[in-house]
C-alpha cells in the first residue's frame, strides 16, 4: 500500500442534485482504495451529509460561513473558514464543486500551497446566465481562478469547447470525465407514482425529475404538454422536484386549463422510484452539463427526449434531442412507441482517483 493521500472535497449545498451526486459517487469510488482518506466540506446540513456519513462513513465538515448567496463580508469569513480547515488537516488534494466553493476553495488551497487543486465544472450556467458586463466579469474571474487550478475537470466535450472559446484555463489542464452514477435497479419498485396520482397503466406518463428553476425551463415543458395534449388524451405530464418557479409553473399550467394533465408534485427524496413509472423522460432545459436524471433514465431503460444543450447529445445521441418544439408531437409519439436502449459505458470515475495522485 502506498502513501496515504488526504483529499478534501468542497461543495456549497448539501441537497441531492447533480453536483452533490457526483461528490457522493467519487467518495464511493474512493472507498475502494485503502490509502485515500476522503473528507467533505459543505455549507449546510442536508441529504448529502446524511448519505456520506451513514452510507459511506465519510467525515463531513459543515462550514457555517460557506453560503450560497453572494455576500462579500460573509464570503471572506467563508474563505478564512476553508483556509483554516485545510491548514489544520494538511490535505494533499482539494477538489472543489459549485461556483462559490470553487472560488473560495481554490483561493484558500492555492494560498496554502496544496499540491493538487482540482475544480469540476458542472456546466457553465453560472456564467452564461449573465449578459454584458456581468458575464465579462464572471469569465474574467474564472480565467483568474483557472491559473490557481492544477486540474480543470469538464464533464462533456461541449464544455471543453466552451472553455476554449471563453479562454478559461490552459488546455493542458483540461480533464474530460463524464458523470457516473450507480443505480441499484433491483431495489427500485414500480408503481409509486401511479399510485400517488391514481393513474391506470393504460395512461402514459411523460415526466421530468429536476429542480423547477430557470435553467430547467419548466414553461417549455408545459408548452410541449399543451401541444401534445391537443390530440392525445391518454397521457399525463408530471414534474418531480421543487424550486423557486414551482408556483409560477403551476399557475401557468392552470391558466392553460392543464391542471389535471400537467402536475408539479414537488420534491421527493426517492425521485428515481417515481421516474420508474415514466414512459418517457422529457427534459426541457435551457442549459445543462450532463444531468444525472438522464443517466438514471438510461439505467432504467426509459426513452429520453431532451433539448439539445450541454453534453446531452454526447450521451443519448442526435435522435433523442431537439432544438425547437417544432414537430414535437411526432417526436414524442416516436419515443413512446420505441423500445429504446441507450448504451452508457463511461466508468471512468477512477480518473478522479488518478488526479489525487494514486495510480
Coordinates of N, CA and C in Angstrom, one line a residue, residues 162-318:
X162 N -16.5 25.2 -24.9 CA -16.9 26.5 -24.2 C -15.7 27.1 -23.5
X163 N -15.0 26.2 -22.8 CA -13.8 26.7 -22.0 C -12.8 27.3 -23.0
X164 N -12.6 26.7 -24.1 CA -11.6 27.2 -25.1 C -12.1 28.5 -25.6
X165 N -13.4 28.6 -26.0 CA -13.9 29.9 -26.5 C -13.8 31.0 -25.5
X166 N -14.1 30.7 -24.3 CA -14.0 31.7 -23.2 C -12.6 31.9 -22.7
X167 N -11.7 31.1 -23.2 CA -10.2 31.2 -22.8 C -10.1 31.0 -21.3
X168 N -10.8 30.0 -20.8 CA -10.7 29.7 -19.4 C -9.7 28.5 -19.2
X169 N -8.6 28.8 -18.6 CA -7.6 27.8 -18.3 C -6.8 27.3 -19.5
X170 N -5.6 26.8 -19.2 CA -4.7 26.2 -20.2 C -5.3 24.9 -20.6
X171 N -5.3 24.6 -21.9 CA -5.9 23.3 -22.4 C -5.1 22.1 -21.7
X172 N -3.9 22.3 -21.3 CA -3.2 21.2 -20.7 C -3.8 20.8 -19.4
X173 N -4.6 21.7 -18.8 CA -5.2 21.4 -17.5 C -6.5 20.7 -17.7
X174 N -7.1 20.7 -18.9 CA -8.4 20.1 -19.1 C -8.4 18.6 -18.9
X175 N -9.4 18.1 -18.2 CA -9.6 16.7 -18.0 C -11.1 16.4 -18.3
X176 N -11.3 15.5 -19.3 CA -12.7 15.1 -19.6 C -13.1 13.9 -18.8
X177 N -14.0 14.1 -17.9 CA -14.5 13.0 -17.1 C -16.1 13.1 -17.0
X178 N -16.7 12.2 -17.7 CA -18.2 12.1 -17.8 C -18.7 11.8 -16.4
X179 N -19.9 12.3 -16.1 CA -20.6 11.9 -14.9 C -20.9 10.4 -14.9
X180 N -21.0 9.9 -13.7 CA -21.3 8.5 -13.5 C -22.2 8.3 -12.2
X181 N -23.1 7.4 -12.3 CA -23.9 7.0 -11.1 C -24.0 5.5 -10.9
X182 N -24.3 5.1 -9.8 CA -24.6 3.7 -9.6 C -26.1 3.6 -9.2
X183 N -26.8 2.7 -9.8 CA -28.3 2.5 -9.5 C -28.5 1.1 -9.1
X184 N -29.1 0.9 -8.0 CA -29.4 -0.5 -7.5 C -30.8 -0.8 -8.1
X185 N -30.9 -1.2 -9.3 CA -32.2 -1.3 -10.0 C -33.1 -2.3 -9.4
X186 N -32.5 -3.4 -8.8 CA -33.3 -4.4 -8.2 C -34.1 -4.0 -7.0
X187 N -33.6 -2.9 -6.4 CA -34.2 -2.3 -5.2 C -35.3 -1.3 -5.5
X188 N -35.4 -0.9 -6.8 CA -36.4 0.1 -7.1 C -37.7 -0.5 -7.6
X189 N -38.7 -0.3 -6.9 CA -40.0 -0.8 -7.2 C -40.7 0.0 -8.3
X190 N -41.8 -0.5 -8.8 CA -42.6 0.3 -9.8 C -44.0 0.5 -9.2
X191 N -44.6 1.6 -9.6 CA -46.0 1.9 -9.2 C -46.1 3.0 -8.2
X192 N -45.0 3.5 -7.7 CA -45.1 4.6 -6.6 C -45.9 5.8 -7.2
X193 N -45.4 6.3 -8.3 CA -46.0 7.5 -8.9 C -47.5 7.2 -9.4
X194 N -47.7 6.1 -10.0 CA -49.1 5.8 -10.5 C -50.0 5.7 -9.3
X195 N -49.6 5.1 -8.2 CA -50.4 5.0 -7.1 C -50.7 6.4 -6.5
X196 N -49.7 7.2 -6.4 CA -49.9 8.6 -5.8 C -50.9 9.4 -6.6
X197 N -50.8 9.3 -8.0 CA -51.6 10.1 -8.9 C -52.9 9.4 -9.2
X198 N -53.0 8.1 -8.8 CA -54.2 7.3 -9.1 C -54.4 7.2 -10.6
X199 N -53.3 6.8 -11.3 CA -53.2 6.7 -12.8 C -53.2 5.3 -13.2
X200 N -54.0 4.9 -14.1 CA -54.0 3.5 -14.6 C -52.8 3.2 -15.5
X201 N -52.5 1.9 -15.7 CA -51.4 1.6 -16.5 C -51.6 1.9 -18.0
X202 N -52.9 2.1 -18.4 CA -53.1 2.4 -19.8 C -52.8 3.9 -20.1
X203 N -52.6 4.7 -19.1 CA -52.2 6.1 -19.3 C -50.7 6.3 -19.3
X204 N -50.2 6.9 -20.3 CA -48.8 7.2 -20.4 C -48.4 8.3 -19.5
X205 N -47.2 8.2 -18.9 CA -46.6 9.3 -18.1 C -45.4 9.8 -18.7
X206 N -45.4 11.1 -19.1 CA -44.2 11.8 -19.6 C -43.8 12.7 -18.5
X207 N -42.5 12.6 -18.0 CA -42.1 13.3 -16.8 C -40.7 13.8 -16.8
X208 N -40.4 14.5 -15.8 CA -39.1 15.0 -15.5 C -38.8 15.0 -14.0
X209 N -37.6 14.8 -13.6 CA -37.2 14.8 -12.2 C -36.1 15.9 -12.2
X210 N -36.4 17.0 -11.6 CA -35.4 18.1 -11.7 C -35.9 19.3 -10.8
X211 N -35.0 20.2 -10.5 CA -35.4 21.5 -9.9 C -36.3 22.2 -10.8
X212 N -37.2 23.0 -10.2 CA -38.1 23.8 -11.0 C -37.5 25.3 -11.0
X213 N -36.6 25.5 -11.9 CA -35.9 26.8 -11.9 C -35.6 27.2 -13.3
X214 N -35.0 28.4 -13.5 CA -34.8 28.9 -14.8 C -34.0 28.0 -15.8
X215 N -32.8 27.5 -15.4 CA -32.1 26.6 -16.3 C -32.9 25.4 -16.8
X216 N -33.8 24.9 -16.0 CA -34.6 23.7 -16.4 C -35.8 24.0 -17.3
X217 N -36.2 25.3 -17.4 CA -37.3 25.8 -18.3 C -38.6 25.0 -18.1
X218 N -39.2 25.0 -17.0 CA -40.5 24.3 -16.8 C -41.6 24.8 -17.7
X219 N -41.5 26.1 -18.2 CA -42.6 26.6 -19.0 C -42.6 26.0 -20.4
X220 N -41.4 25.6 -20.9 CA -41.3 24.9 -22.2 C -41.9 23.5 -22.0
X221 N -41.7 22.9 -20.9 CA -42.3 21.6 -20.5 C -43.9 21.7 -20.7
X222 N -44.4 22.8 -20.1 CA -45.9 23.0 -20.1 C -46.3 23.3 -21.5
X223 N -45.6 24.1 -22.3 CA -45.9 24.4 -23.7 C -46.0 23.1 -24.5
X224 N -45.0 22.2 -24.3 CA -45.0 21.0 -25.1 C -46.1 20.1 -24.7
X225 N -46.5 20.1 -23.4 CA -47.6 19.3 -23.0 C -48.9 19.8 -23.6
X226 N -49.0 21.2 -23.6 CA -50.2 21.8 -24.2 C -50.4 21.4 -25.7
X227 N -49.3 21.4 -26.4 CA -49.3 21.0 -27.8 C -49.7 19.5 -28.0
X228 N -49.0 18.7 -27.2 CA -49.3 17.2 -27.4 C -50.7 16.8 -27.0
X229 N -51.2 17.5 -25.9 CA -52.5 17.1 -25.4 C -53.7 17.5 -26.3
X230 N -53.4 18.3 -27.3 CA -54.4 18.7 -28.3 C -55.0 17.5 -29.0
X231 N -54.1 16.5 -29.2 CA -54.5 15.3 -30.0 C -54.3 14.0 -29.3
X232 N -54.0 14.1 -28.0 CA -53.7 12.9 -27.2 C -54.2 13.1 -25.8
X233 N -55.1 12.2 -25.4 CA -55.8 12.4 -24.1 C -55.3 11.4 -23.1
X234 N -54.7 10.3 -23.5 CA -54.3 9.2 -22.6 C -52.9 9.4 -22.1
X235 N -52.6 10.6 -21.6 CA -51.3 10.9 -21.1 C -51.3 11.9 -20.1
X236 N -50.4 11.9 -19.1 CA -50.2 13.0 -18.1 C -48.8 13.4 -18.1
X237 N -48.5 14.6 -17.9 CA -47.2 15.2 -17.8 C -46.9 15.5 -16.3
X238 N -45.8 15.0 -15.8 CA -45.5 15.1 -14.3 C -44.1 15.6 -14.1
X239 N -43.9 16.6 -13.3 CA -42.6 17.1 -13.0 C -42.4 16.8 -11.5
X240 N -41.3 16.1 -11.2 CA -41.0 15.8 -9.8 C -39.8 16.6 -9.4
X241 N -40.0 17.5 -8.4 CA -39.0 18.4 -8.0 C -39.5 19.7 -7.4
X242 N -38.7 20.4 -6.6 CA -39.1 21.7 -6.1 C -38.2 22.7 -6.7
X243 N -38.5 24.0 -6.4 CA -37.7 25.1 -6.9 C -38.4 26.4 -6.9
X244 N -37.7 27.5 -7.1 CA -38.3 28.8 -7.0 C -39.4 29.2 -8.0
X245 N -39.5 28.3 -9.1 CA -40.5 28.6 -10.1 C -41.7 27.7 -10.0
X246 N -41.8 26.9 -9.0 CA -42.9 25.8 -9.0 C -44.3 26.4 -8.9
X247 N -44.5 27.5 -8.2 CA -45.8 28.1 -8.1 C -46.2 28.8 -9.4
X248 N -45.2 29.4 -10.0 CA -45.4 30.1 -11.3 C -45.7 29.0 -12.4
X249 N -45.1 27.9 -12.3 CA -45.3 26.8 -13.3 C -46.7 26.3 -13.1
X250 N -47.1 26.1 -11.9 CA -48.5 25.6 -11.6 C -49.5 26.6 -12.1
X251 N -49.3 27.8 -11.9 CA -50.2 28.9 -12.3 C -50.3 28.9 -13.8
X252 N -49.2 28.7 -14.5 CA -49.2 28.7 -16.0 C -50.0 27.5 -16.5
X253 N -49.7 26.4 -15.9 CA -50.5 25.2 -16.3 C -52.0 25.4 -16.1
X254 N -52.3 26.0 -15.0 CA -53.8 26.2 -14.7 C -54.4 27.2 -15.7
X255 N -53.6 28.2 -16.0 CA -54.0 29.2 -17.0 C -54.4 28.6 -18.3
X256 N -53.6 27.6 -18.7 CA -53.9 26.9 -20.0 C -54.9 25.7 -19.8
X257 N -55.5 25.7 -18.7 CA -56.5 24.6 -18.4 C -55.9 23.2 -18.4
X258 N -54.7 23.1 -17.9 CA -54.0 21.8 -17.9 C -53.8 21.3 -16.5
X259 N -54.5 21.8 -15.5 CA -54.3 21.4 -14.1 C -54.3 19.9 -13.9
X260 N -55.3 19.3 -14.6 CA -55.5 17.8 -14.4 C -54.5 17.0 -15.2
X261 N -53.8 17.6 -16.2 CA -53.0 16.9 -17.1 C -51.5 17.2 -16.9
X262 N -51.2 18.3 -16.3 CA -49.8 18.7 -16.1 C -49.6 18.9 -14.6
X263 N -48.8 18.1 -13.9 CA -48.7 18.2 -12.5 C -47.3 18.4 -12.0
X264 N -47.1 19.4 -11.1 CA -45.8 19.6 -10.5 C -46.0 19.2 -9.0
X265 N -45.4 18.0 -8.7 CA -45.8 17.4 -7.4 C -44.8 17.7 -6.3
X266 N -43.7 18.5 -6.6 CA -42.8 18.8 -5.6 C -41.6 17.8 -5.4
X267 N -40.8 18.1 -4.4 CA -39.6 17.2 -4.2 C -40.0 15.9 -3.6
X268 N -39.3 14.8 -4.1 CA -39.4 13.5 -3.5 C -38.0 13.0 -3.3
X269 N -37.7 12.6 -2.1 CA -36.3 12.1 -1.8 C -36.0 10.9 -2.7
X270 N -36.9 10.0 -2.9 CA -36.7 8.8 -3.8 C -37.2 9.1 -5.2
X271 N -36.7 10.2 -5.8 CA -37.2 10.6 -7.1 C -37.0 9.5 -8.1
X272 N -36.0 8.7 -8.0 CA -35.8 7.6 -9.1 C -36.9 6.6 -9.0
X273 N -37.5 6.4 -7.9 CA -38.7 5.4 -7.8 C -39.9 6.0 -8.6
X274 N -40.0 7.3 -8.5 CA -41.1 8.0 -9.3 C -40.8 7.9 -10.8
X275 N -39.5 8.1 -11.1 CA -39.1 8.0 -12.5 C -39.4 6.6 -13.1
X276 N -39.3 5.6 -12.3 CA -39.5 4.2 -12.8 C -40.9 4.1 -13.5
X277 N -41.8 4.9 -13.2 CA -43.2 4.8 -13.8 C -43.3 5.7 -15.1
X278 N -42.2 6.4 -15.4 CA -42.2 7.2 -16.7 C -42.2 6.3 -17.9
X279 N -43.0 6.7 -18.9 CA -42.9 6.1 -20.2 C -42.0 6.9 -21.1
X280 N -41.7 8.1 -20.7 CA -40.8 9.0 -21.4 C -40.2 10.0 -20.5
X281 N -38.9 10.2 -20.5 CA -38.3 11.3 -19.7 C -38.2 12.5 -20.7
X282 N -38.8 13.6 -20.4 CA -38.7 14.8 -21.2 C -38.0 15.9 -20.5
X283 N -36.8 16.3 -21.0 CA -36.0 17.4 -20.4 C -36.2 18.6 -21.3
X284 N -36.4 19.7 -20.7 CA -36.7 21.0 -21.5 C -35.7 22.1 -21.1
X285 N -34.5 21.7 -20.6 CA -33.6 22.6 -20.0 C -33.0 23.6 -21.1
X286 N -32.8 24.8 -20.6 CA -32.1 25.8 -21.4 C -30.6 25.7 -21.3
X287 N -30.2 25.1 -20.2 CA -28.8 24.8 -20.0 C -28.6 23.6 -19.1
X288 N -27.6 22.8 -19.5 CA -27.2 21.7 -18.7 C -25.7 21.4 -18.9
X289 N -25.2 20.5 -18.0 CA -23.9 19.9 -18.3 C -24.2 18.5 -18.8
X290 N -24.2 17.5 -17.9 CA -24.7 16.2 -18.2 C -25.6 15.8 -17.0
X291 N -26.9 16.0 -17.1 CA -27.7 15.8 -15.9 C -27.8 14.4 -15.4
X292 N -27.8 14.2 -14.1 CA -27.9 12.9 -13.5 C -29.2 12.2 -13.9
X293 N -30.3 13.0 -14.1 CA -31.6 12.4 -14.4 C -31.5 11.5 -15.7
X294 N -30.7 12.0 -16.7 CA -30.6 11.2 -17.9 C -29.8 9.9 -17.6
X295 N -28.8 9.9 -16.8 CA -28.1 8.7 -16.5 C -29.0 7.7 -15.8
X296 N -29.8 8.2 -14.9 CA -30.8 7.3 -14.2 C -31.8 6.7 -15.2
X297 N -32.3 7.5 -16.1 CA -33.2 7.0 -17.1 C -32.6 6.0 -18.0
X298 N -31.3 6.2 -18.4 CA -30.6 5.1 -19.1 C -30.5 3.8 -18.4
X299 N -30.2 3.9 -17.1 CA -30.1 2.7 -16.3 C -31.5 2.0 -16.2
X300 N -32.5 2.8 -16.2 CA -33.9 2.2 -16.0 C -34.5 1.9 -17.4
X301 N -33.8 2.1 -18.5 CA -34.2 1.8 -19.8 C -35.5 2.6 -20.2
X302 N -35.5 3.9 -19.8 CA -36.6 4.7 -20.1 C -36.3 5.6 -21.3
X303 N -37.1 5.7 -22.4 CA -36.8 6.5 -23.5 C -36.7 8.0 -23.1
X304 N -35.8 8.7 -23.8 CA -35.5 10.1 -23.4 C -35.6 11.0 -24.6
X305 N -36.2 12.2 -24.3 CA -36.2 13.3 -25.3 C -35.8 14.5 -24.6
X306 N -34.9 15.3 -25.2 CA -34.3 16.4 -24.5 C -33.9 17.5 -25.4
X307 N -34.0 18.7 -24.9 CA -33.4 19.9 -25.6 C -31.9 19.6 -25.9
X308 N -31.4 20.1 -27.0 CA -30.0 19.9 -27.4 C -29.1 20.9 -26.7
X309 N -28.8 20.6 -25.4 CA -28.0 21.6 -24.6 C -26.9 20.8 -23.9
X310 N -25.8 21.5 -23.6 CA -24.7 20.9 -22.8 C -24.1 19.7 -23.5
X311 N -23.8 18.7 -22.7 CA -23.3 17.4 -23.3 C -24.3 16.3 -23.4
X312 N -25.6 16.7 -23.5 CA -26.6 15.6 -23.5 C -26.6 14.8 -24.8
X313 N -26.4 15.5 -25.9 CA -26.3 14.7 -27.2 C -25.2 13.7 -27.2
X314 N -24.1 14.1 -26.5 CA -22.9 13.2 -26.5 C -23.3 11.8 -25.8
X315 N -24.3 11.9 -24.9 CA -24.7 10.7 -24.1 C -25.8 10.0 -24.8
X316 N -26.9 10.7 -25.3 CA -28.0 10.0 -25.8 C -28.2 10.0 -27.3
X317 N -27.3 10.7 -28.0 CA -27.4 10.7 -29.5 C -28.3 11.7 -30.1
X318 N -28.1 12.0 -31.4 CA -28.8 13.1 -32.0 C -30.2 12.9 -32.2

